[in-house]
XYZ file of N, CA and C in Angstrom:
522
model
N -79.142 -46.208 34.924
C -79.459 -44.795 35.015
C -80.932 -44.573 35.359
N -81.827 -45.381 34.797
C -83.251 -45.187 35.020
C -83.619 -45.303 36.489
N -82.879 -46.108 37.243
C -83.186 -46.290 38.667
C -83.055 -44.990 39.452
N -82.260 -44.069 38.968
C -82.077 -42.785 39.655
C -83.358 -41.945 39.655
N -84.324 -42.306 38.801
C -85.590 -41.571 38.741
C -86.681 -42.218 39.590
N -86.355 -43.269 40.305
C -87.351 -43.976 41.099
C -87.228 -43.592 42.574
N -88.281 -43.009 43.139
C -88.229 -42.673 44.566
C -88.345 -43.936 45.421
N -87.815 -43.877 46.621
C -87.977 -45.005 47.539
C -89.412 -45.076 48.060
N -90.095 -43.934 48.056
C -91.460 -43.877 48.557
C -92.241 -42.844 47.762
N -93.514 -43.144 47.479
C -94.412 -42.209 46.808
C -95.651 -42.072 47.677
N -95.994 -40.836 48.048
C -97.189 -40.559 48.854
C -97.944 -39.387 48.244
N -99.178 -39.196 48.686
C -99.967 -38.074 48.171
C -99.390 -36.733 48.605
N -99.051 -36.613 49.885
C -98.556 -35.338 50.401
C -97.592 -35.584 51.556
N -96.954 -34.526 52.009
C -96.031 -34.648 53.144
C -96.741 -35.200 54.375
N -98.033 -34.970 54.467
C -98.791 -35.411 55.637
C -98.957 -36.939 55.682
N -98.678 -37.593 54.567
C -98.812 -39.044 54.482
C -97.493 -39.786 54.690
N -96.433 -39.057 54.956
C -95.126 -39.688 55.160
C -95.114 -40.371 56.528
N -94.739 -41.639 56.574
C -94.717 -42.381 57.846
C -93.475 -42.016 58.669
N -93.538 -40.878 59.320
C -92.373 -40.328 60.017
C -91.825 -41.254 61.096
N -92.703 -41.836 61.895
C -92.238 -42.709 62.972
C -91.511 -43.932 62.401
N -92.053 -44.497 61.348
C -91.428 -45.653 60.695
C -90.039 -45.290 60.146
N -89.939 -44.118 59.538
C -88.657 -43.694 58.978
C -87.650 -43.360 60.093
N -88.134 -42.798 61.194
C -87.261 -42.546 62.350
C -86.679 -43.877 62.850
N -87.542 -44.877 62.946
C -87.100 -46.197 63.417
C -86.071 -46.815 62.473
N -86.107 -46.436 61.213
C -85.136 -46.941 60.238
C -83.833 -46.142 60.248
N -83.766 -45.103 61.098
C -82.527 -44.356 61.245
C -82.453 -43.018 60.548
N -83.539 -42.566 59.956
C -83.526 -41.256 59.291
C -83.737 -40.164 60.333
N -82.883 -39.148 60.285
C -82.928 -38.080 61.285
C -83.051 -36.682 60.677
N -82.817 -36.570 59.382
C -82.802 -35.251 58.741
C -83.649 -35.259 57.483
N -84.189 -34.075 57.175
C -85.049 -33.912 56.009
C -84.592 -32.714 55.205
N -84.367 -32.964 53.930
C -84.204 -31.894 52.952
C -85.527 -31.868 52.205
N -86.153 -30.721 52.146
C -87.442 -30.644 51.462
C -87.456 -29.516 50.447
N -88.109 -29.781 49.353
C -88.410 -28.762 48.360
C -89.494 -27.861 48.956
N -89.716 -26.714 48.355
C -90.733 -25.781 48.845
C -91.990 -25.803 47.965
N -91.869 -25.242 46.771
C -93.038 -25.037 45.919
C -93.638 -26.348 45.434
N -94.921 -26.499 45.722
C -95.733 -27.654 45.364
C -95.339 -28.932 46.094
N -94.459 -28.783 47.085
C -94.160 -29.876 47.998
C -94.764 -29.538 49.356
N -94.414 -28.372 49.880
C -94.955 -27.929 51.171
C -96.220 -27.090 50.999
N -96.197 -26.200 50.028
C -97.346 -25.336 49.710
C -97.373 -25.115 48.204
N -98.479 -24.566 47.704
C -98.555 -24.229 46.289
C -97.529 -23.162 45.923
N -97.166 -23.108 44.665
C -96.134 -22.181 44.190
C -96.495 -20.714 44.440
N -97.780 -20.436 44.578
C -98.202 -19.046 44.815
C -98.585 -18.774 46.264
N -98.474 -19.791 47.118
C -98.836 -19.620 48.522
C -97.636 -19.052 49.278
N -97.756 -17.845 49.827
C -96.593 -17.209 50.452
C -96.215 -17.777 51.817
N -97.185 -18.339 52.530
C -96.923 -18.781 53.904
C -97.417 -20.200 54.137
N -96.932 -20.791 55.206
C -97.342 -22.145 55.592
C -98.801 -22.145 56.032
N -99.499 -23.209 55.703
C -100.879 -23.384 56.150
C -100.868 -23.851 57.611
N -101.978 -23.711 58.318
C -102.034 -24.231 59.692
C -101.697 -25.729 59.763
N -102.180 -26.501 58.799
C -101.891 -27.943 58.776
C -100.387 -28.188 58.606
N -99.744 -27.405 57.758
C -98.299 -27.550 57.556
C -97.541 -27.134 58.815
N -97.996 -26.081 59.479
C -97.353 -25.661 60.729
C -97.402 -26.784 61.765
N -98.538 -27.460 61.847
C -98.676 -28.589 62.777
C -97.704 -29.702 62.397
N -97.622 -30.010 61.107
C -96.715 -31.058 60.633
C -95.255 -30.715 60.938
N -94.872 -29.474 60.694
C -93.494 -29.039 60.980
C -93.192 -29.134 62.475
N -94.173 -28.815 63.308
C -94.008 -28.949 64.758
C -93.818 -30.413 65.139
N -94.583 -31.296 64.500
C -94.426 -32.731 64.740
C -93.018 -33.192 64.373
N -92.490 -32.682 63.271
C -91.114 -33.022 62.874
C -90.132 -32.609 63.958
N -90.284 -31.372 64.401
C -89.394 -30.829 65.432
C -89.511 -31.640 66.725
N -90.724 -31.915 67.147
C -90.947 -32.679 68.378
C -90.366 -34.087 68.291
N -90.394 -34.671 67.091
C -89.854 -36.018 66.888
C -88.332 -36.024 66.836
N -87.740 -34.844 66.644
C -86.283 -34.756 66.608
C -85.671 -34.617 65.223
N -86.508 -34.507 64.185
C -85.980 -34.343 62.838
C -85.391 -32.943 62.650
N -84.284 -32.873 61.921
C -83.712 -31.604 61.483
C -84.180 -31.385 60.046
N -84.522 -30.131 59.707
C -85.108 -29.828 58.400
C -84.408 -28.637 57.760
N -84.204 -28.738 56.440
C -83.734 -27.605 55.652
C -84.515 -27.597 54.341
N -84.880 -26.404 53.888
C -85.574 -26.241 52.613
C -84.522 -26.003 51.536
N -84.623 -26.745 50.448
C -83.733 -26.561 49.301
C -84.620 -26.333 48.082
N -84.527 -25.143 47.512
C -85.415 -24.746 46.426
C -84.632 -24.131 45.276
N -85.118 -24.355 44.079
C -84.530 -23.707 42.908
C -85.052 -22.280 42.739
N -85.986 -21.878 43.580
C -86.594 -20.556 43.456
C -85.666 -19.456 43.981
N -86.104 -18.222 43.782
C -85.339 -17.033 44.176
C -85.268 -16.882 45.696
N -84.277 -16.132 46.135
C -84.075 -15.908 47.572
C -85.297 -15.266 48.217
N -85.894 -14.279 47.556
C -87.047 -13.587 48.130
C -88.162 -14.569 48.448
N -88.508 -15.406 47.487
C -89.594 -16.375 47.678
C -89.295 -17.334 48.828
N -88.091 -17.905 48.819
C -87.760 -18.932 49.799
C -87.588 -18.320 51.193
N -86.919 -17.189 51.275
C -86.682 -16.572 52.590
C -87.975 -16.091 53.229
N -88.894 -15.522 52.445
C -90.159 -15.042 53.003
C -91.002 -16.189 53.557
N -90.823 -17.392 52.997
C -91.525 -18.554 53.518
C -90.793 -19.130 54.733
N -89.490 -19.309 54.625
C -88.711 -20.045 55.626
C -88.392 -19.238 56.885
N -88.121 -17.956 56.750
C -87.677 -17.172 57.906
C -88.708 -17.106 59.037
N -90.006 -16.897 58.759
C -90.968 -16.895 59.870
C -91.023 -18.244 60.606
N -90.646 -19.310 59.909
C -90.659 -20.644 60.498
C -89.328 -20.995 61.171
N -88.369 -20.074 61.025
C -87.024 -20.295 61.562
C -86.399 -21.569 60.984
N -86.656 -21.786 59.686
C -86.084 -22.936 58.998
C -84.911 -22.479 58.127
N -83.813 -23.198 58.169
C -82.720 -22.872 57.257
C -83.147 -23.197 55.823
N -82.528 -22.518 54.868
C -82.919 -22.730 53.475
C -81.741 -22.475 52.547
N -81.856 -23.050 51.382
C -80.922 -22.811 50.285
C -81.774 -22.458 49.082
N -81.528 -21.300 48.491
C -82.285 -20.851 47.326
C -81.410 -21.017 46.077
N -82.027 -20.881 44.903
C -81.314 -21.055 43.630
C -80.402 -22.278 43.698
N -80.967 -23.381 44.119
C -80.203 -24.589 44.414
C -79.636 -25.287 43.175
N -80.238 -25.052 42.041
C -79.801 -25.700 40.794
C -79.928 -27.223 40.862
N -80.992 -27.680 41.554
C -81.266 -29.111 41.561
C -81.547 -29.545 40.133
N -81.084 -30.667 39.698
C -80.597 -31.826 40.428
C -79.085 -31.859 40.681
N -78.381 -30.778 40.380
C -76.947 -30.787 40.658
C -76.715 -31.007 42.151
N -75.601 -31.589 42.498
C -75.364 -32.031 43.865
C -74.915 -30.994 44.871
N -74.477 -29.829 44.417
C -73.907 -28.837 45.330
C -74.828 -28.429 46.465
N -76.071 -28.112 46.155
C -77.006 -27.669 47.189
C -77.357 -28.808 48.144
N -77.429 -30.020 47.636
C -77.703 -31.176 48.501
C -76.553 -31.364 49.493
N -75.315 -31.262 49.004
C -74.160 -31.407 49.900
C -74.110 -30.268 50.915
N -74.445 -29.058 50.475
C -74.486 -27.919 51.392
C -75.558 -28.137 52.469
N -76.711 -28.663 52.068
C -77.792 -28.937 53.021
C -77.354 -30.001 54.026
N -76.703 -31.050 53.557
C -76.209 -32.092 54.464
C -75.240 -31.496 55.474
N -74.403 -30.604 55.007
C -73.442 -29.928 55.880
C -74.168 -29.094 56.933
N -75.177 -28.332 56.515
C -75.965 -27.522 57.456
C -76.658 -28.394 58.494
N -77.134 -29.553 58.052
C -77.849 -30.466 58.950
C -76.904 -31.263 59.837
N -75.629 -31.329 59.451
C -74.684 -32.187 60.158
C -75.078 -33.640 59.992
N -75.504 -33.988 58.789
C -76.099 -35.287 58.521
C -75.409 -35.973 57.349
N -75.536 -37.287 57.307
C -75.012 -38.062 56.182
C -76.168 -38.428 55.256
N -75.874 -38.777 54.003
C -76.949 -39.181 53.089
C -77.764 -40.360 53.606
N -77.125 -41.311 54.278
C -77.848 -42.519 54.702
C -78.858 -42.249 55.817
N -78.802 -41.068 56.457
C -79.778 -40.737 57.495
C -80.656 -39.549 57.110
N -80.670 -39.237 55.785
C -81.379 -38.048 55.311
C -82.387 -38.394 54.231
N -83.560 -37.781 54.333
C -84.621 -37.918 53.338
C -84.670 -36.665 52.472
N -85.026 -36.858 51.211
C -85.301 -35.750 50.301
C -86.758 -35.855 49.915
N -87.529 -34.811 50.224
C -88.954 -34.784 49.908
C -89.185 -33.758 48.804
N -89.854 -34.171 47.733
C -90.132 -33.237 46.656
C -91.231 -33.726 45.740
N -91.663 -32.842 44.851
C -92.771 -33.151 43.946
C -92.322 -33.410 42.508
N -91.015 -33.360 42.251
C -90.549 -33.540 40.875
C -89.508 -34.653 40.765
N -89.692 -35.498 39.753
C -88.716 -36.561 39.484
C -87.376 -35.986 39.043
N -87.413 -34.991 38.163
C -86.184 -34.501 37.538
C -85.285 -33.705 38.467
N -85.853 -33.028 39.415
C -85.034 -32.200 40.305
C -84.841 -32.858 41.662
N -85.923 -33.223 42.308
C -85.872 -33.714 43.686
C -85.456 -35.184 43.789
N -86.137 -36.046 43.069
C -85.847 -37.481 43.158
C -84.506 -37.798 42.505
N -84.321 -37.366 41.279
C -83.066 -37.643 40.577
C -81.882 -37.043 41.331
N -82.010 -35.796 41.758
C -80.926 -35.149 42.502
C -80.637 -35.837 43.826
N -81.678 -36.184 44.565
C -81.491 -36.862 45.844
C -80.900 -38.248 45.696
N -81.382 -38.992 44.707
C -80.859 -40.334 44.482
C -79.391 -40.317 44.060
N -79.013 -39.301 43.326
C -77.622 -39.232 42.846
C -76.623 -39.169 43.993
N -77.044 -38.608 45.133
C -76.082 -38.536 46.243
C -76.438 -39.475 47.394
N -77.411 -40.361 47.164
C -77.691 -41.417 48.128
C -78.705 -41.100 49.208
N -79.559 -40.099 48.982
C -80.611 -39.775 49.946
C -81.789 -40.728 49.775
N -82.606 -40.865 50.812
C -83.858 -41.605 50.739
C -84.867 -40.638 50.135
N -85.334 -40.919 48.931
C -86.183 -39.957 48.225
C -87.656 -40.297 48.357
N -88.438 -39.243 48.603
C -89.885 -39.357 48.747
C -90.533 -38.405 47.749
N -91.347 -38.959 46.868
C -92.061 -38.169 45.878
C -93.479 -37.924 46.363
N -93.886 -36.658 46.373
C -95.254 -36.292 46.742
C -95.959 -35.742 45.508
N -97.284 -35.847 45.495
C -98.048 -35.209 44.436
C -97.936 -33.696 44.605
N -97.916 -32.945 43.501
C -97.861 -31.488 43.621
C -99.069 -30.951 44.394
N -98.811 -29.983 45.266
C -99.889 -29.355 46.037
C -100.874 -28.682 45.083
N -100.351 -27.984 44.080
C -101.184 -27.281 43.108
C -100.366 -27.068 41.845
N -100.994 -27.157 40.701
C -100.293 -26.895 39.437
C -100.403 -25.419 39.042
N -101.231 -24.681 39.769
C -101.438 -23.268 39.457
C -100.190 -22.477 39.828
N -99.745 -21.656 38.907
C -98.617 -20.781 39.186
C -97.250 -21.396 38.942
N -97.211 -22.607 38.379
C -95.912 -23.217 38.117
C -95.221 -22.470 36.976
N -93.927 -22.315 37.110
C -93.141 -21.626 36.097
C -92.949 -22.465 34.847
N -92.397 -21.839 33.827
C -92.185 -22.502 32.540
C -91.302 -23.734 32.692
N -90.205 -23.604 33.423
C -89.283 -24.726 33.609
C -89.952 -25.920 34.272
N -90.789 -25.658 35.254
C -91.492 -26.747 35.940
C -92.489 -27.416 35.007
N -93.167 -26.619 34.179
C -94.122 -27.210 33.227
C -93.403 -28.100 32.213
N -92.222 -27.681 31.779
C -91.421 -28.513 30.875
C -91.017 -29.798 31.594
N -90.562 -29.668 32.841
C -90.180 -30.846 33.626
C -91.336 -31.825 33.775
N -92.524 -31.318 33.991
C -93.690 -32.197 34.171
C -93.925 -33.041 32.899
N -93.737 -32.435 31.736
C -93.898 -33.193 30.486
C -92.823 -34.259 30.358
N -91.592 -33.905 30.689
C -90.495 -34.870 30.636
C -90.719 -36.003 31.644
N -91.258 -35.654 32.814
C -91.535 -36.663 33.833
C -92.537 -37.694 33.328
N -93.539 -37.262 32.565
C -94.513 -38.207 32.018
C -93.813 -39.193 31.084
N -92.895 -38.698 30.278
C -92.153 -39.574 29.375
C -91.284 -40.556 30.163
N -90.608 -40.062 31.182
C -89.750 -40.915 32.009
C -90.585 -41.961 32.735
N -91.709 -41.529 33.285
C -92.583 -42.461 34.002
C -93.066 -43.559 33.062
N -93.434 -43.192 31.836
C -93.848 -44.182 30.845
C -92.719 -45.154 30.523
N -91.522 -44.638 30.393
C -90.360 -45.488 30.109
C -90.105 -46.440 31.270
N -90.206 -45.947 32.487
C -90.008 -46.801 33.658
C -91.051 -47.914 33.711
N -92.308 -47.563 33.461
C -93.376 -48.565 33.468
C -93.132 -49.627 32.404
N -92.697 -49.198 31.223
C -92.468 -50.156 30.133
C -91.315 -51.107 30.453
N -90.441 -50.694 31.340
C -89.322 -51.542 31.763
C -89.641 -52.311 33.047
N -90.891 -52.183 33.516
C -91.297 -52.894 34.725
C -90.717 -52.305 36.000
N -90.349 -51.048 35.939
C -89.743 -50.384 37.103
C -90.795 -49.496 37.760
N -91.242 -49.890 38.941
C -92.295 -49.158 39.646
C -91.786 -48.690 40.995
N -92.517 -47.777 41.597
C -92.195 -47.360 42.948
C -93.396 -47.628 43.843
N -93.090 -47.731 45.129
C -94.125 -48.006 46.119
C -94.947 -46.744 46.351
N -96.252 -46.902 46.293
C -97.161 -45.805 46.628
C -97.792 -46.154 47.963
N -97.391 -45.453 49.015
C -97.820 -45.753 50.386
C -99.341 -45.629 50.543
N -99.993 -44.869 49.656
C -101.435 -44.622 49.796
C -102.302 -45.665 49.101
N -101.687 -46.651 48.476
C -102.491 -47.644 47.744
C -102.422 -48.979 48.383
C-alpha cells in the first residue's frame, strides 16, 4: 500500500519536467492539478511563464486536462481562457475523475501523466489507476484551504514512514 504514495518523479515545478524524455517513453497525455501545481491557490490566471510552458506542451503534441477538487467557478475561470478542458470537484483521490479525464483525452493510463503537488490526492489517486505520477513542490502555501493544510500534515507523516522503510522517490533536481 505504501508504494501508492510514491511518485515516479519528483521535481521543483512543472517547468522542470523533462517533457521530451517522457514523450520518448510514450507519454502523450497530461492530467494536471490546478492549485499550487500550475499557479498559487489565489492566483486567478496563468502566469506568462506558465502560458509559454502550456504552449510548449501543445506544440510537442501533448493533450492536457485540468482535474481539480476545487469549485467550478475557480477552475473554469482559470481553464476557459486557456481553452483547456477541466473537471472540477473531482474528489481526488477517488478514481472517477481520473477515468473521466482519460476518457476526455482519449488516452490510456500507460500513456498518461498525473502532475500534482499533493501525495494524498494527486500521487495516490494517480498511482491507484496506473498513471505516471509527478510530484511538484507547491507553488505557494498562501491561501490553501483547511483540507489541504490537513493533507500537508498527513503527507509529512507518510513521507516519514516511507523514509523509515527505505522507500524514496527520484528527485530530478538533485
